[in-house]
Short mmCIF file of C-alpha atoms in Angstrom, two decimals:
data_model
loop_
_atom_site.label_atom_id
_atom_site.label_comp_id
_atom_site.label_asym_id
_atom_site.label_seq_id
_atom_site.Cartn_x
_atom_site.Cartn_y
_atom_site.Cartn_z
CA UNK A 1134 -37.13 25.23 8.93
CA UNK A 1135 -33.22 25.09 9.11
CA UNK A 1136 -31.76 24.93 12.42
CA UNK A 1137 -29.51 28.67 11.73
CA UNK A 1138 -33.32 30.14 11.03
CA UNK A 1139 -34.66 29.08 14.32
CA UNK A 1140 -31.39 29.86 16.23
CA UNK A 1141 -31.90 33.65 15.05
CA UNK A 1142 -35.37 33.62 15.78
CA UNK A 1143 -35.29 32.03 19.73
CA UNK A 1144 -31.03 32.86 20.04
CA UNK A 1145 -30.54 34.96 23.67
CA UNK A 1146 -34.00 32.92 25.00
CA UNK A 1147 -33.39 30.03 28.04
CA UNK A 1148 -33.09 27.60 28.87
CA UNK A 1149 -31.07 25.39 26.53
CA UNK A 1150 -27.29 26.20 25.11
CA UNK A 1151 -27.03 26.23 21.64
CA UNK A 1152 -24.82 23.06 21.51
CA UNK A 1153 -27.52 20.95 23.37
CA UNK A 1154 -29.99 22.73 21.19
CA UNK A 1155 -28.24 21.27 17.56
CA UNK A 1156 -28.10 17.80 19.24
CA UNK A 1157 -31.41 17.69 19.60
CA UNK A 1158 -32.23 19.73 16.38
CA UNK A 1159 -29.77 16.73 14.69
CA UNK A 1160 -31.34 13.71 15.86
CA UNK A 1161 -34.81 14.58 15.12
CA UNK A 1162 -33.64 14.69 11.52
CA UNK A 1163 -31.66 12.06 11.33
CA UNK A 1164 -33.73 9.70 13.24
CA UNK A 1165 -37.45 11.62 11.85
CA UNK A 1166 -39.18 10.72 15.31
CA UNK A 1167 -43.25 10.50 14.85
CA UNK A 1168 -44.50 11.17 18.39
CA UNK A 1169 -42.15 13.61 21.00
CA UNK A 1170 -43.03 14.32 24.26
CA UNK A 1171 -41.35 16.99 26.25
CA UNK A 1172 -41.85 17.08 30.27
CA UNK A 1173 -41.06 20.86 31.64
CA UNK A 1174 -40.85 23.67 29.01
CA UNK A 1175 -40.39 26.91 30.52
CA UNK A 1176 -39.91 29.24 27.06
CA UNK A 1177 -39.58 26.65 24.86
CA UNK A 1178 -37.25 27.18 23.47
CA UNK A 1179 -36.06 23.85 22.81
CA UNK A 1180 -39.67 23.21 21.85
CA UNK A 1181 -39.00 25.27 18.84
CA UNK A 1182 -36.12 23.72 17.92
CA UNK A 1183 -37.95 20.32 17.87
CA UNK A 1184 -40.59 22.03 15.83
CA UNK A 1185 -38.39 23.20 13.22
CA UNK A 1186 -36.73 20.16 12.68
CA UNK A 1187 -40.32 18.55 12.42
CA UNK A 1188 -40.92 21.06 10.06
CA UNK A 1189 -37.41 20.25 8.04
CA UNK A 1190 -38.19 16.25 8.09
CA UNK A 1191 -42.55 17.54 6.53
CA UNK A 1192 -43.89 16.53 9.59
CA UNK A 1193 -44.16 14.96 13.17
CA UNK A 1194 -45.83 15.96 16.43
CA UNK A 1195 -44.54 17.51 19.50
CA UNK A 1196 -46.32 16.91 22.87
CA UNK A 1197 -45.64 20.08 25.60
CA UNK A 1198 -46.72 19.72 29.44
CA UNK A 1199 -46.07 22.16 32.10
CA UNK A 1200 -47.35 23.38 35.11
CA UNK A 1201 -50.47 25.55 34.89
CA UNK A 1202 -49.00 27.86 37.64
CA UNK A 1203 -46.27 28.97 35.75
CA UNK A 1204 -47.63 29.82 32.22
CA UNK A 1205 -47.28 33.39 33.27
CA UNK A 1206 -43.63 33.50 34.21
CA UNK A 1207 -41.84 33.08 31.17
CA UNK A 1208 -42.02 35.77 28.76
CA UNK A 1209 -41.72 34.82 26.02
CA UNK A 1210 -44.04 32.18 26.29
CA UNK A 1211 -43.95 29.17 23.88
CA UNK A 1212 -47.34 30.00 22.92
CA UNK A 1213 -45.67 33.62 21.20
CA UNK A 1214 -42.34 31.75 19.92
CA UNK A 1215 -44.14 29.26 18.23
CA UNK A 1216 -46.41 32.01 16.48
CA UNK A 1217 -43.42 34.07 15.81
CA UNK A 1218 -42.07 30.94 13.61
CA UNK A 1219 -45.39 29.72 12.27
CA UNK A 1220 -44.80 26.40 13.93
CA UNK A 1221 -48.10 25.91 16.25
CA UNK A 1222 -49.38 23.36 13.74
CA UNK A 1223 -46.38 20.87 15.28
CA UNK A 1224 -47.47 21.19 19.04
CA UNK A 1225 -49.83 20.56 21.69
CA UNK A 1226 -49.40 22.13 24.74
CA UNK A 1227 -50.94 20.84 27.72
CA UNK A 1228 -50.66 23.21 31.24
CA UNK A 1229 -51.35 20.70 34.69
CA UNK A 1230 -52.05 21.73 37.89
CA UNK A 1231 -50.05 19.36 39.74
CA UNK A 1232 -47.26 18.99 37.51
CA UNK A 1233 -46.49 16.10 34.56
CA UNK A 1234 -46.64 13.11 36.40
CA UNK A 1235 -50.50 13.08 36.65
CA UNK A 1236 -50.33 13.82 32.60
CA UNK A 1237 -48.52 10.76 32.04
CA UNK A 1238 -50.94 9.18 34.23
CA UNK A 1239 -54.06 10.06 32.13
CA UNK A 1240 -52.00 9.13 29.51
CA UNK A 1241 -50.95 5.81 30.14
CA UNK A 1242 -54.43 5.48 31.01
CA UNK A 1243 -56.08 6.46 27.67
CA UNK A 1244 -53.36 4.34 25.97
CA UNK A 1245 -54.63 1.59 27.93
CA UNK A 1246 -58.46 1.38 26.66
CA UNK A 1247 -58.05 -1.33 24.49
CA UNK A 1248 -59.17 -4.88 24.86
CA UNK A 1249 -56.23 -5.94 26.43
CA UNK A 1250 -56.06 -3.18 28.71
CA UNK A 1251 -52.63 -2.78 28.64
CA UNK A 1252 -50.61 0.55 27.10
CA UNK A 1253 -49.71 0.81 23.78
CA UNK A 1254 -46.83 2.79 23.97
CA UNK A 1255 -46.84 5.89 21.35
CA UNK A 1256 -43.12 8.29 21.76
CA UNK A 1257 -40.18 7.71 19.86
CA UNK A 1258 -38.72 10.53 22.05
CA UNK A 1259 -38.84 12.11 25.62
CA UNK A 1260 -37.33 14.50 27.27
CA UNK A 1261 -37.30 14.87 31.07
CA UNK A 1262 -37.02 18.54 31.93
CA UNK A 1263 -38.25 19.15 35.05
CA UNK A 1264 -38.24 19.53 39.38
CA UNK A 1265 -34.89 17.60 39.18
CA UNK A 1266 -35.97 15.76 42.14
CA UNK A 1267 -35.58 12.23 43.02
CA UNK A 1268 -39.65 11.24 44.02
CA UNK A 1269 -41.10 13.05 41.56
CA UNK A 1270 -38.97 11.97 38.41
CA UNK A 1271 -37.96 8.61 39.61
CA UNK A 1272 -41.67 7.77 39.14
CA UNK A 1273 -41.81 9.98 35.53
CA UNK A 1274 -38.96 7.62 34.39
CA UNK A 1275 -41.18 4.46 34.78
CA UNK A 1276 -43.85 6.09 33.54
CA UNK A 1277 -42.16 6.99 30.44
CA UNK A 1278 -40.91 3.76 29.79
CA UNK A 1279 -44.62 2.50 29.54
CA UNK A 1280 -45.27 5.30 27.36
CA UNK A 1281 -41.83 4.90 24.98
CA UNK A 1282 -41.78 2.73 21.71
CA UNK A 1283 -38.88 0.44 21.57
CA UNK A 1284 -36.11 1.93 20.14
CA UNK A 1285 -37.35 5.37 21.44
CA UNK A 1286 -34.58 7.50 23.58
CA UNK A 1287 -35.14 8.95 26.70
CA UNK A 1288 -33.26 12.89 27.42
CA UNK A 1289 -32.24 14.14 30.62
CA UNK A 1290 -31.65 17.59 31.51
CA UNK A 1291 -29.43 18.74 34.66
CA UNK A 1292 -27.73 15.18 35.01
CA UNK A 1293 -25.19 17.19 37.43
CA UNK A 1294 -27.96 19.95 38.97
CA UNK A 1295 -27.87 19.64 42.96
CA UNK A 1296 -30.48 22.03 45.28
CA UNK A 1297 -27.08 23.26 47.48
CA UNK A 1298 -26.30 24.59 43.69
CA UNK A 1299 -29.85 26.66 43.53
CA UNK A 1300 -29.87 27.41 47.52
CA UNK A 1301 -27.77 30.30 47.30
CA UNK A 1302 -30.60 31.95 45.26
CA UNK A 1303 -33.86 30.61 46.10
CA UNK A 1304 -35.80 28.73 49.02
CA UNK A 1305 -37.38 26.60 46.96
CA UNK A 1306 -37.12 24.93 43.75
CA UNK A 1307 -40.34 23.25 41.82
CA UNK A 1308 -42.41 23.36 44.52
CA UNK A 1309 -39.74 21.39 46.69
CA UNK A 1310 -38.92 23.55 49.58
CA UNK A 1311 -35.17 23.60 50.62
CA UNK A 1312 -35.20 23.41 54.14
CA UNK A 1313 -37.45 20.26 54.53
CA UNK A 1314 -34.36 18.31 53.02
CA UNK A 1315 -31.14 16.57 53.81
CA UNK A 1316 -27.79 17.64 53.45
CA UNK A 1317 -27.51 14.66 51.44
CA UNK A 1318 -30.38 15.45 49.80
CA UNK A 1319 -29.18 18.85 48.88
CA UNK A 1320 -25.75 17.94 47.81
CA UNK A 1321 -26.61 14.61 45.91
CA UNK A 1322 -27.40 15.57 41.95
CA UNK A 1323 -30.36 13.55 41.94
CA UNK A 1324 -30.99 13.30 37.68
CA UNK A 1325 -27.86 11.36 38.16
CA UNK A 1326 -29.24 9.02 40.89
CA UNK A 1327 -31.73 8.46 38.92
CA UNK A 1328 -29.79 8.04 35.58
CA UNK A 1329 -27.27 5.63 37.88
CA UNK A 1330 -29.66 3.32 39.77
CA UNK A 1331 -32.89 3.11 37.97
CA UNK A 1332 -32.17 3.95 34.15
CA UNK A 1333 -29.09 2.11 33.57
CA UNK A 1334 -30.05 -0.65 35.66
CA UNK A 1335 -33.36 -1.31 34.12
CA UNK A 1336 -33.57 -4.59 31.78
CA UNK A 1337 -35.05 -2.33 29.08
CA UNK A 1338 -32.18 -0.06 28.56
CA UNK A 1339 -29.16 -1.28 27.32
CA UNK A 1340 -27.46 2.20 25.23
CA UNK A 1341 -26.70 5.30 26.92
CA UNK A 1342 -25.21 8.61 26.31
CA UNK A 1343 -23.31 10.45 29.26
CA UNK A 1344 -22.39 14.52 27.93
CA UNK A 1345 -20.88 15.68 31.34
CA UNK A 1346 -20.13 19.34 29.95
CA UNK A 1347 -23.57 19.88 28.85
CA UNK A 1348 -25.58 17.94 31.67
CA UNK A 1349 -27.64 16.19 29.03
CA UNK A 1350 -27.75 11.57 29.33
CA UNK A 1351 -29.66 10.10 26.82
CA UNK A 1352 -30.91 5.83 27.40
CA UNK A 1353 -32.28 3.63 24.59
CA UNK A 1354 -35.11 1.26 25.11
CA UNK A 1355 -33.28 -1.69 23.28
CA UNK A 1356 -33.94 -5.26 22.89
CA UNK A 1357 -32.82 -7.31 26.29
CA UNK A 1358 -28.83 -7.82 25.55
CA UNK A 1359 -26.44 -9.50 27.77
CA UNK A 1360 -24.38 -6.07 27.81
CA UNK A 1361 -24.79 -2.31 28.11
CA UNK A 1362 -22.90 0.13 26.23
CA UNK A 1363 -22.12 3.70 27.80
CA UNK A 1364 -21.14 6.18 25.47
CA UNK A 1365 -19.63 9.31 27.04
CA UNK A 1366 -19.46 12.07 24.68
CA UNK A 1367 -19.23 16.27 24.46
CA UNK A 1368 -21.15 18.14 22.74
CA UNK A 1369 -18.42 21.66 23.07
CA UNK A 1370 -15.34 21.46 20.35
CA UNK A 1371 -11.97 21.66 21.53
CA UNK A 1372 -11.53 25.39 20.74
CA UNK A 1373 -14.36 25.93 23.51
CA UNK A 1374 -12.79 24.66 26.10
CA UNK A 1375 -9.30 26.37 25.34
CA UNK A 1376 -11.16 29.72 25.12
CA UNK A 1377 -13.05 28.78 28.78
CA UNK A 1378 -9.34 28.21 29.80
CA UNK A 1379 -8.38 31.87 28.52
CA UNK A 1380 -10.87 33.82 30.17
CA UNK A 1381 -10.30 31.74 33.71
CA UNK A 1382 -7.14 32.47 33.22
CA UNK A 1383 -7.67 36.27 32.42
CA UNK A 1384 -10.27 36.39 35.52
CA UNK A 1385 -7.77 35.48 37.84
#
């Protein structure tokens, strides 16, 4: 399925822009990944991008977790996007009580019954879309790695998201309850923590991909090299930003 005959289908639906969502849409075809896995879905609709694309490239699979809790709050669901495109056949959807880090565990855990007992890993992509919080997906990141094949890329969401940006709204975000953290806490984007001191610091990860205006980073799990290379690209044309810079300019 083109990426124009998705757009019209899911276009309007959260939570990814359109930009992000022809990145993504892009690299699966380019790159024809095997195995995705996608942590936090909400709609998915960036689920049905990836589907389409696996659909364009004749085949693939798409692994979906979420929390169980929440399968009711987004209408549309993926479950009725995916039907609307015909693309079920591409992804399995699994809903968790306590959230994806215990799927990863009985993951890593099935892909470690072998006679070796150690984990086979099985992605060639991930994508880390969820609380946004430093305890929870500091330990999905290692996780992940056991689970990525080398080679595979790692995508995270809200690389600039901080909880004194969601306060204003909401007590709580995830689960994680506003007032039982630091100010630093609150005003520290903690994707980018993450991205800073674990990711890029890690000895498997050695090519990253730093898109400031659309709060995406992308890391490659490379072969050990004595240097790291930092990309920082955006994924908005010029003519974007000079029309952002006509309506400011009209709003004031």
């Amino acid at each position: 399925m083109t990426f124009d005959q998705v757009n019209q289908k899911v276009k309007g639906v959260p939570y990814i822009s359109k930009n992000n969502a022809k990145s993504l849409y892009d690299f699966i075809i380019k790159n024809r990944p095997k195995h995705i896995l996608e942590l936090g879905i909400a709609h998915g609709t960036a689920s049905c991008y990836m589907a389409a694309a696996l659909d364009e490239i004749g085949g693939g699979e798409l692994t979906c977790v979420d929390l169980l809790e929440v399968k009711d709050s987004f209408k549309p669901s993926i479950e009725e996007q995916l039907k609307s495109l015909d693309l079920e056949t591409y992804v399995e959807i699994h809903r968790m009580t306590s959230g994806y880090n215990w799927f990863l565990h009985n993951d890593i855990k099935s892909s470690s019954a072998n006679e070796n007992k150690i984990c086979k890993p099985k992605y060639d992509l991930i994508i880390i879309d969820g609380p946004k919080n430093w305890t929870i997906d500091s330990s999905s990141f290692f996780l992940c790695d056991k689970l990525l094949n080398q080679n595979g890329w790692i995508i995270w969401d809200d690389y600039k998201w901080t909880y004194a940006r969601a306060n204003k709204r909401k007590d709580a975000t995830d689960g994680i309850t506003h007032r039982s953290m630091s100010q630093q806490e609150l005003t520290t984007p903690h994707i980018k923590e993450i991205f800073e001191l674990l990711v890029m610091q890690h000895s498997n990860y050695d090519n990253f991909i730093i898109q400031e205006d659309s709060d995406w980073v992308w890391a490659q799990k490379t072969k050990h090299t004595s240097t790291k290379k930092i990309t920082y690209s955006h994924s908005h044309s010029i003519q974007y930003y000079i029309i952002q810079k006509i309506r400011k300019f009209l709003r004031n």
